[in-house]
CSV table of C-alpha atoms and ligand atoms in Angstrom, one decimal:
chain,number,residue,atom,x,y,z
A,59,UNK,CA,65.7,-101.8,-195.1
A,60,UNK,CA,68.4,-99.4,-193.8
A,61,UNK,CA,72.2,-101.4,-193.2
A,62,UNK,CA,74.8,-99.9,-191.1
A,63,UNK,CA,78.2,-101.6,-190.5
A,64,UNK,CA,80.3,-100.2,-187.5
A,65,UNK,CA,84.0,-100.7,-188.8
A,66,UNK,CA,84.6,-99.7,-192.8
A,67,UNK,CA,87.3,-102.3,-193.4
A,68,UNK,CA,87.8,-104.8,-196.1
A,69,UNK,CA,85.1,-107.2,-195.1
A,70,UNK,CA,82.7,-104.8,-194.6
A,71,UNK,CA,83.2,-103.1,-198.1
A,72,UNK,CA,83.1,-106.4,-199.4
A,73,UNK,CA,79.3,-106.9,-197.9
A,74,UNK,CA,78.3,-103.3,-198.7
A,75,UNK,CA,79.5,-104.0,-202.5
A,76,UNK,CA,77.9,-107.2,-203.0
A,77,UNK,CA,74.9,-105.9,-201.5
A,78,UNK,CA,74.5,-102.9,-203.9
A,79,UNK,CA,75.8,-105.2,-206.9
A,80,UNK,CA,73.0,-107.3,-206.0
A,81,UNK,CA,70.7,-104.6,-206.5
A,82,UNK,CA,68.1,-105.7,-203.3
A,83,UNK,CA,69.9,-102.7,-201.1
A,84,UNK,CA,70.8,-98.8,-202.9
A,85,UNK,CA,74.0,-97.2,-201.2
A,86,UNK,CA,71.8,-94.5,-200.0
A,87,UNK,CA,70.3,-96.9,-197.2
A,88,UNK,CA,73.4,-98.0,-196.2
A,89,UNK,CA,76.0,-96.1,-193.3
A,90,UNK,CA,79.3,-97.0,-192.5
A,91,UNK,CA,81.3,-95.8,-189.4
A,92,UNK,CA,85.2,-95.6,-188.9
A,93,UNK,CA,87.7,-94.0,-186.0
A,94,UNK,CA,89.5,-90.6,-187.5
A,95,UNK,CA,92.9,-92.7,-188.3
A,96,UNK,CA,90.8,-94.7,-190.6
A,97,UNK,CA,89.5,-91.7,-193.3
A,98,UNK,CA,90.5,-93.9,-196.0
A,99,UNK,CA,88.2,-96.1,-195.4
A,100,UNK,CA,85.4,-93.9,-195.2
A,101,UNK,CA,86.6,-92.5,-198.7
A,102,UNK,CA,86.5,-95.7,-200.4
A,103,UNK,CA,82.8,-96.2,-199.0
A,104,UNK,CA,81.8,-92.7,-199.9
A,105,UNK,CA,82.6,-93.5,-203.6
A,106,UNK,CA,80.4,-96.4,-203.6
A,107,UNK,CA,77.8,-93.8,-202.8
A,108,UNK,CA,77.5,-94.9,-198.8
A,109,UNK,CA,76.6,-92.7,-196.2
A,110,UNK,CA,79.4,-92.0,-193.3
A,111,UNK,CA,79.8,-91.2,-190.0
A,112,UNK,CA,82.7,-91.5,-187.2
A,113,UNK,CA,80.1,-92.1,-184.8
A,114,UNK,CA,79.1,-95.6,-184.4
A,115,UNK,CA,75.8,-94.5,-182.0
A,116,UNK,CA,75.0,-92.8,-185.5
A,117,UNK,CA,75.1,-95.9,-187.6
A,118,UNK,CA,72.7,-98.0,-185.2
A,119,UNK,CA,70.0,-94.8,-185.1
A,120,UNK,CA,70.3,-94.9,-188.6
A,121,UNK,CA,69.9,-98.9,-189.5
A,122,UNK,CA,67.8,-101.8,-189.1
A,123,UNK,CA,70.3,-104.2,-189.3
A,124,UNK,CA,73.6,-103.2,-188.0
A,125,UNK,CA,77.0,-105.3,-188.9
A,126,UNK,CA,79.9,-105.3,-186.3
A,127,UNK,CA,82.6,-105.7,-188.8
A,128,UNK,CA,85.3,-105.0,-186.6
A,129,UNK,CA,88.3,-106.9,-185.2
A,130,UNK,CA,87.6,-109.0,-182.3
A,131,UNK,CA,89.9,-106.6,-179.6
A,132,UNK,CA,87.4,-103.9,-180.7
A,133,UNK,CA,84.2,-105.6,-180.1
A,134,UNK,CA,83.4,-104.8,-176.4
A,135,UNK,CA,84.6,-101.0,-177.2
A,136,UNK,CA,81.9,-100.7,-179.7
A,137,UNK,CA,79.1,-102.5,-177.8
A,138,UNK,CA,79.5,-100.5,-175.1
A,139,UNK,CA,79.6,-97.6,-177.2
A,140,UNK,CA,76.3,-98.7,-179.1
A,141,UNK,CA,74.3,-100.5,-176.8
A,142,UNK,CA,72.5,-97.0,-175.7
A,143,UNK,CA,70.9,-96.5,-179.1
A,144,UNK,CA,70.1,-100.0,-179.8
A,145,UNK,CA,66.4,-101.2,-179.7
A,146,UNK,CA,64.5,-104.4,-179.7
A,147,UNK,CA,64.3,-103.4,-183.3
A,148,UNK,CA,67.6,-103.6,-184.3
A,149,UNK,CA,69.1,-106.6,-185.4
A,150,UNK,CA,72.9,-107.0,-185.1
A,151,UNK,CA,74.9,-109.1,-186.9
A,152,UNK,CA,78.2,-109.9,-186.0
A,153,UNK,CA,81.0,-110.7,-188.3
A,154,UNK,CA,83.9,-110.8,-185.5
A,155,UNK,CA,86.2,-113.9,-185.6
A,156,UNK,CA,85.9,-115.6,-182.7
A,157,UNK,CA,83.1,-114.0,-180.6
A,158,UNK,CA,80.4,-116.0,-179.3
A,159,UNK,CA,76.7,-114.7,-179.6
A,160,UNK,CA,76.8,-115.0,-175.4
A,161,UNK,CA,79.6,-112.8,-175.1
A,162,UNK,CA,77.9,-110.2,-177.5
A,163,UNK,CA,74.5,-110.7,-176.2
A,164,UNK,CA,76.3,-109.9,-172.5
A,165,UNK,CA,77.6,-106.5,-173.2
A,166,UNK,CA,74.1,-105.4,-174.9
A,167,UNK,CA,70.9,-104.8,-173.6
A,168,UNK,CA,68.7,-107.6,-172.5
A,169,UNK,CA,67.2,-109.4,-175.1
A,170,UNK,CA,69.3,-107.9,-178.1
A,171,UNK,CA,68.6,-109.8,-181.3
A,172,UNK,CA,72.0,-111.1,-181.8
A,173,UNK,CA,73.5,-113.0,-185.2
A,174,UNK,CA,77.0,-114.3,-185.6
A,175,UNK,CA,78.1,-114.7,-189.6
A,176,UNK,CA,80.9,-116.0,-190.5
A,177,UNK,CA,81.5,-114.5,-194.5
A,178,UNK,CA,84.2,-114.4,-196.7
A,179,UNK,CA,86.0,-112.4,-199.2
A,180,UNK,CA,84.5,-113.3,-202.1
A,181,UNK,CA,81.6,-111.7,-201.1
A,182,UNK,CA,83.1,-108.6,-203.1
A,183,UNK,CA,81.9,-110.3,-206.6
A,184,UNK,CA,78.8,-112.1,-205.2
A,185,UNK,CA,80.7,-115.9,-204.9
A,186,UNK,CA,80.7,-115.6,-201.0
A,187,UNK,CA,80.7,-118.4,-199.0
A,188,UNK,CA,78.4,-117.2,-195.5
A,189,UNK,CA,77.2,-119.2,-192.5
A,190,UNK,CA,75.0,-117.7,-189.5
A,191,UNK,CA,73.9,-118.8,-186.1
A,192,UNK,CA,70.8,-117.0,-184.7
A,193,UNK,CA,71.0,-115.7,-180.7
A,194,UNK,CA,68.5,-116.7,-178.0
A,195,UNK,CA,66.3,-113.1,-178.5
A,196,UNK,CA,66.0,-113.7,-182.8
A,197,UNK,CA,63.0,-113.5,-183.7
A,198,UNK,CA,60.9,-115.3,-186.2
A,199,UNK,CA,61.7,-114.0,-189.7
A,200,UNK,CA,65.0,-113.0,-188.9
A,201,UNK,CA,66.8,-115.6,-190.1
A,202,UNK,CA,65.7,-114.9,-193.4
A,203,UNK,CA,66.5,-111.9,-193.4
A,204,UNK,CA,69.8,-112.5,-192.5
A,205,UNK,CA,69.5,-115.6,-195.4
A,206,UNK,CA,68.3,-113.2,-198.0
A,207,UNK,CA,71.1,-109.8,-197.3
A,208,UNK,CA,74.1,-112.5,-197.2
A,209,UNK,CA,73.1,-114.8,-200.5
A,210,UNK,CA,72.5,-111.4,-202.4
A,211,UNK,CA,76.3,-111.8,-202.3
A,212,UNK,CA,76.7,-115.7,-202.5
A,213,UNK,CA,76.0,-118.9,-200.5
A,214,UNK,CA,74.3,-118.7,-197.0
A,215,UNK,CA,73.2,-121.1,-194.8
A,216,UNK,CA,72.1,-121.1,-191.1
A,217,UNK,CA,73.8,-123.4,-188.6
A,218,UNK,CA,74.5,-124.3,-185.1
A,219,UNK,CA,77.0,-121.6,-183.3
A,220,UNK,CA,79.3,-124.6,-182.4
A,221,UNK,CA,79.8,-124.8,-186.2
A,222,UNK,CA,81.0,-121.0,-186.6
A,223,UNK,CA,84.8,-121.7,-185.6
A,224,UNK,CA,85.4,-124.9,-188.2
A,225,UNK,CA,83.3,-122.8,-190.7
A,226,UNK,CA,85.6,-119.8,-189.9
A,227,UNK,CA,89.0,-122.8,-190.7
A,228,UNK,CA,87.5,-123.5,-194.0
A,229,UNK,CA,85.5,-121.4,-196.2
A,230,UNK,CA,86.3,-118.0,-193.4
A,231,UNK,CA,90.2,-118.3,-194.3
A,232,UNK,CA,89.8,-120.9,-197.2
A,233,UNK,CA,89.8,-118.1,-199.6
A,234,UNK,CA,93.5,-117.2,-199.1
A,235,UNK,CA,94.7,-120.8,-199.0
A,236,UNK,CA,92.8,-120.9,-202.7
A,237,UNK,CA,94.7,-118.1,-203.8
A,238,UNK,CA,98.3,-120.0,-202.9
A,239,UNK,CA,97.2,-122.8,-204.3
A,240,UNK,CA,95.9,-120.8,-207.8
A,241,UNK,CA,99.3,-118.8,-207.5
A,242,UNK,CA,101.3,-122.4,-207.3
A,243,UNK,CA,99.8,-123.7,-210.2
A,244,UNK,CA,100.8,-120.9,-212.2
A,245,UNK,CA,104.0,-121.0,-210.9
A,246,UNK,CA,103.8,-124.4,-212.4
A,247,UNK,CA,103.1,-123.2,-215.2
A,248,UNK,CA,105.4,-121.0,-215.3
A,249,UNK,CA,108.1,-123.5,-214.9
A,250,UNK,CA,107.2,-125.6,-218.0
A,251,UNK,CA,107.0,-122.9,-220.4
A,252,UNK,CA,103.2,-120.7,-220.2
A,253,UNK,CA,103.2,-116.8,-220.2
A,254,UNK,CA,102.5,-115.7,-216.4
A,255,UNK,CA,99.3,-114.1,-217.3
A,256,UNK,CA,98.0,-117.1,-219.2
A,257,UNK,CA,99.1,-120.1,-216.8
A,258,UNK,CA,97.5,-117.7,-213.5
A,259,UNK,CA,94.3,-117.2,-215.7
A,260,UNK,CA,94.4,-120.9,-216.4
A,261,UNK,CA,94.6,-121.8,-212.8
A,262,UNK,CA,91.6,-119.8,-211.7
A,263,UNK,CA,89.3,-121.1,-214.4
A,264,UNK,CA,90.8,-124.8,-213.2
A,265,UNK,CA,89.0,-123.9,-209.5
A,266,UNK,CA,86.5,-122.4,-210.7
A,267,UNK,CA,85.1,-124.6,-213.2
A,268,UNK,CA,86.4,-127.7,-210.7
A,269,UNK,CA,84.0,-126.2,-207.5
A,270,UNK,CA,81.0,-125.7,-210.3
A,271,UNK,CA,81.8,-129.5,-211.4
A,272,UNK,CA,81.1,-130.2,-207.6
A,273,UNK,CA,78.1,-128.4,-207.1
A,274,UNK,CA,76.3,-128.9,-209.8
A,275,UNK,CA,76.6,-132.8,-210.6
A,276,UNK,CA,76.5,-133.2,-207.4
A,277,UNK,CA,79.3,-136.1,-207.9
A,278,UNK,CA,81.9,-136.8,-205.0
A,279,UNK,CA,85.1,-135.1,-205.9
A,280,UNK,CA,87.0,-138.3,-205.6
A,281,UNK,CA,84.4,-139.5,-208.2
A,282,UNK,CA,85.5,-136.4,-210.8
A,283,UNK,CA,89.0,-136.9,-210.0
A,284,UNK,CA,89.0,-140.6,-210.9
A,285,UNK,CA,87.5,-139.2,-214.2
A,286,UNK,CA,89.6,-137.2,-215.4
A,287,UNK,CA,92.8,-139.7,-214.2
A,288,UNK,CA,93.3,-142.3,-218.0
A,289,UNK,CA,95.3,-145.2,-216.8
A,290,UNK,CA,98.7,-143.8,-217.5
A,291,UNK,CA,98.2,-140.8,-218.4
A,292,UNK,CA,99.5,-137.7,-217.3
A,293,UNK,CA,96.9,-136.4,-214.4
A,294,UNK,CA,97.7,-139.2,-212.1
A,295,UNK,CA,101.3,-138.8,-212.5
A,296,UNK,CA,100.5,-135.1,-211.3
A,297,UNK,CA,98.3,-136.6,-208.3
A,298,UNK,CA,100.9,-139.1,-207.4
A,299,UNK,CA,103.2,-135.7,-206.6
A,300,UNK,CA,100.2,-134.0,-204.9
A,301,UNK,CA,99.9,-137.2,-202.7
A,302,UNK,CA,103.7,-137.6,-201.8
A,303,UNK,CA,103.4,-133.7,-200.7
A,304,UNK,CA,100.5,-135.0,-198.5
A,305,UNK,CA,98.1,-132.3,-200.3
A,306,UNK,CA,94.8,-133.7,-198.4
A,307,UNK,CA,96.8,-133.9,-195.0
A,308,UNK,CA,98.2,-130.4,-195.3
A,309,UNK,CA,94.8,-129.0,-195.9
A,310,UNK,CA,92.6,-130.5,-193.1
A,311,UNK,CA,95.7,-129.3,-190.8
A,312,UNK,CA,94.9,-125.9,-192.4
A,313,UNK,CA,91.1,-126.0,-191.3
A,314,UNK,CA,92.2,-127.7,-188.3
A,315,UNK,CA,94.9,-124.7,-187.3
A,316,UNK,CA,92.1,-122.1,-188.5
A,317,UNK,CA,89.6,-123.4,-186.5
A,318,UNK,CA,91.8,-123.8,-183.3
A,319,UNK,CA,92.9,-120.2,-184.0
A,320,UNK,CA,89.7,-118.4,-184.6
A,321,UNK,CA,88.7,-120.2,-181.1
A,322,UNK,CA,91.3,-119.1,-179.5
A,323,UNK,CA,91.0,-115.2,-180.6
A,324,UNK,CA,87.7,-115.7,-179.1
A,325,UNK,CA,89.2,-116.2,-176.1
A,326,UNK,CA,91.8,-113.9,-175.8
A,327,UNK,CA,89.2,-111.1,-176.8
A,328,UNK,CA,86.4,-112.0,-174.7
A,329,UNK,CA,87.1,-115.3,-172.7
A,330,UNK,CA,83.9,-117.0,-173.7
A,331,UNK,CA,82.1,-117.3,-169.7
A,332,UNK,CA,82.3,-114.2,-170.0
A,333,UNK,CA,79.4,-111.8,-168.4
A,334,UNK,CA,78.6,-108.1,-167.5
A,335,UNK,CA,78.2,-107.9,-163.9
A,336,UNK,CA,74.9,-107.0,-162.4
A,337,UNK,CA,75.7,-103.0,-162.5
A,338,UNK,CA,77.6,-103.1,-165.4
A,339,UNK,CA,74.3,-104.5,-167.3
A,340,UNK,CA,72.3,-102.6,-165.0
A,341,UNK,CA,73.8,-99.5,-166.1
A,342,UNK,CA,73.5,-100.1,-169.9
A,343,UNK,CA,69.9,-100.6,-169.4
A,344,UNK,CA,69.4,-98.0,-167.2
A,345,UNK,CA,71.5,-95.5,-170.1
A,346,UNK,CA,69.4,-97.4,-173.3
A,347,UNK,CA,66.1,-96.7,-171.7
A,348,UNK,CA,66.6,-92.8,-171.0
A,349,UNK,CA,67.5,-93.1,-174.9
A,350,UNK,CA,64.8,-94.4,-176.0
A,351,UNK,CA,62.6,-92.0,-173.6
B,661,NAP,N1,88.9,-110.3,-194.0
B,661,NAP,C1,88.3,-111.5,-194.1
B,661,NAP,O1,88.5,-112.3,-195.0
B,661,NAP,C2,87.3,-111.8,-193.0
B,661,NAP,C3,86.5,-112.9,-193.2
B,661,NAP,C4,85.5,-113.2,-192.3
B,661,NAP,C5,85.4,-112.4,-191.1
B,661,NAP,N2,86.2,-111.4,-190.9
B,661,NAP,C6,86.1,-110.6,-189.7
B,661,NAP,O2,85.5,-109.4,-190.0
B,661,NAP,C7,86.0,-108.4,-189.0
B,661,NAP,C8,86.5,-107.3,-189.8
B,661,NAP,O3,87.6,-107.7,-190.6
B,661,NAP,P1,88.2,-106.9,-191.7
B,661,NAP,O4,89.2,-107.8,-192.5
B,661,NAP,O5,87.2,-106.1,-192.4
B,661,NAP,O6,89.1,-105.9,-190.8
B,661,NAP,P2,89.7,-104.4,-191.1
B,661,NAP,O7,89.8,-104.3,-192.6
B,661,NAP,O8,90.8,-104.1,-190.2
B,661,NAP,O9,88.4,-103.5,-190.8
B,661,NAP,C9,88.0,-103.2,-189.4
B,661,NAP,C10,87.8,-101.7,-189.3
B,661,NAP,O10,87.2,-101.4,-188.1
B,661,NAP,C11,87.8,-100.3,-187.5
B,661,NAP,N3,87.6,-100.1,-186.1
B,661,NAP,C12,88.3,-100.4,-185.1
B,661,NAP,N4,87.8,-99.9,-183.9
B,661,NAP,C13,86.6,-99.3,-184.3
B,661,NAP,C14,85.6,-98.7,-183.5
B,661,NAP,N5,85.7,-98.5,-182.2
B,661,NAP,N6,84.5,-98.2,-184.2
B,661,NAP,C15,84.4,-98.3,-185.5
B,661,NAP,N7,85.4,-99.0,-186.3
B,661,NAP,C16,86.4,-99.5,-185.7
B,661,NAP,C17,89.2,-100.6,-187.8
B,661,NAP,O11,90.1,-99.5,-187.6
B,661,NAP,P3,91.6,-99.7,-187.2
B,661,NAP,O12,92.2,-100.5,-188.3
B,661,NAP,O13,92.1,-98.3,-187.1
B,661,NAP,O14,91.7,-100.4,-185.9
B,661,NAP,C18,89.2,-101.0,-189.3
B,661,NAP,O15,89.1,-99.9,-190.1
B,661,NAP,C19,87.0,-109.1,-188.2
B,661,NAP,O16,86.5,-109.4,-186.9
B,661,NAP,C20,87.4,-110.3,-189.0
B,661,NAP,O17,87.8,-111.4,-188.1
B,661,NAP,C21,87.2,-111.1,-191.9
């Protein structure tokens, strides 16, 4: 299978990694394209052995399944730029915060096999966190493939698009509000006495070995935490400041904010009843089929 991803950025270098890591997909069969301003990016794929191109209509003639891992603002430039070379064959898989598979599926060619992933960054070392919802032209089969390219670099599940935004709040942007809380606990630890090296390595084994707890006991957290609190002793005198901080509150007003924000960039990018008009499709099908001709 041959992968391209229009946009070189973090997120898709941290699919195209994972993907090779995994071992499933060789950097050979995958392409990645960027504007000029970006070279950088292109560089860093071309050392992980990718093929690259500044032209996008390149990466779909190339692929089977192409990623659009570019910012939401840049997502009706690229369709329109791509939907001549695109096929019934193609699948395309968007990873653009905020865009509904409607408004993609608009600005392509009828019946366009359309995905919408949300990933994250751990992706990069194969502990991503993925969810997809399929588009009204899918076919059967592709969600698995789309299930088997995203768990070669983690956790991936298929859900309803009306899920995509609150997955987006939590485990889209959850990453970075893990990495404040790891860097705060090290801070604590800092502040009663560890080396800074020790206390931040501390804190990332504490998460990590805390979400494997979860996962594979399959125990309610609230379960584990009672554990671990001895009448008295020192963990619940650490939850009692976690509580008065309204830890819990803050973070379901993070997902909440997340959510409401990755909506809204949806919006502001395309406004989500959004739709070609008649020539503007018309013309896009008219320019794909002399393509494919
Ligand atoms: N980073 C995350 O944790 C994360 C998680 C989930 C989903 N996402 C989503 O993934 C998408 C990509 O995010 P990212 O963090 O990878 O962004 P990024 O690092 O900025 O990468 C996007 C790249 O696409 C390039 N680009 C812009 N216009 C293009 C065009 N017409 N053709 C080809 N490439 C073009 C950008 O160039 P310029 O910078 O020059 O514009 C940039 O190099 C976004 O929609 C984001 O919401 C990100």
């Amino acid at each position: 299978m041959k992968i391209g991803f229009i946009g070189a950025g973090k997120m898709a270098q941290a699919l195209a990694r994972g993907l090779i890591n995994s071992g499933r997909i060789t950097a050979d069969n995958i392409i990645a394209s960027s504007p000029k301003r970006d070279e950088v990016f292109l560089d860093q794929c071309k050392a992980l052995g990718l093929n690259t191109t500044h032209d996008n209509a390149e990466v779909v003639q190339k692929s089977d399944v192409v990623f659009l891992a570019v910012k939401p603002v840049h997502v009706s430039k690229v369709a329109s730029e791509i939907a001549p070379a695109l096929s019934k064959e193609h699948l395309v898989v968007s990873i653009a915060l905020g865009i509904t598979i409607r408004n993609i599926e608009s600005l392509l060619p009828t019946k366009s096999r359309v995905v919408r992933v949300m990933p994250n960054t751990p992706s990069v070392v194969r502990a991503g966190a993925s969810a997809f919802a399929m588009g009204s032209a899918c076919r059967d089969g592709d969600a698995e493939t789309v299930e088997k390219l995203l768990s070669t670099v983690g956790f991936a599940v298929e859900v309803p698009e009306i899920h995509i935004d609150p997955v987006t709040g939590l485990s889209g942007s959850g990453p970075s509000y893990m990495f404040a809380v790891i860097e705060g606990l090290a801070d604590g630890g800092v502040k009663v006495g560890l080396p800074r090296d020790l206390a931040l390595k501390l804190a990332a084994y504490t998460l990590l070995g805390a979400a494997k707890m979860v996962l594979e006991t399959g125990i309610h957290p609230a379960q584990l935490k009672d554990d671990v609190q001895s009448p008295a002793g020192s963990s619940v005198y650490g939850m009692h400041k976690l509580e008065s901080g309204g830890l819990k509150g803050v973070l379901m007003d993070a997902v909440e904010a997340a959510t409401n924000r990755s909506r809204a960039t949806g919006d502001k990018a395309l406004p989500r009843d959004f739709r070609n008009t008649e020539i503007e499709t018309e013309k896009m099908m008219e320019s794909a089929q002399q393509q494919r001709t």
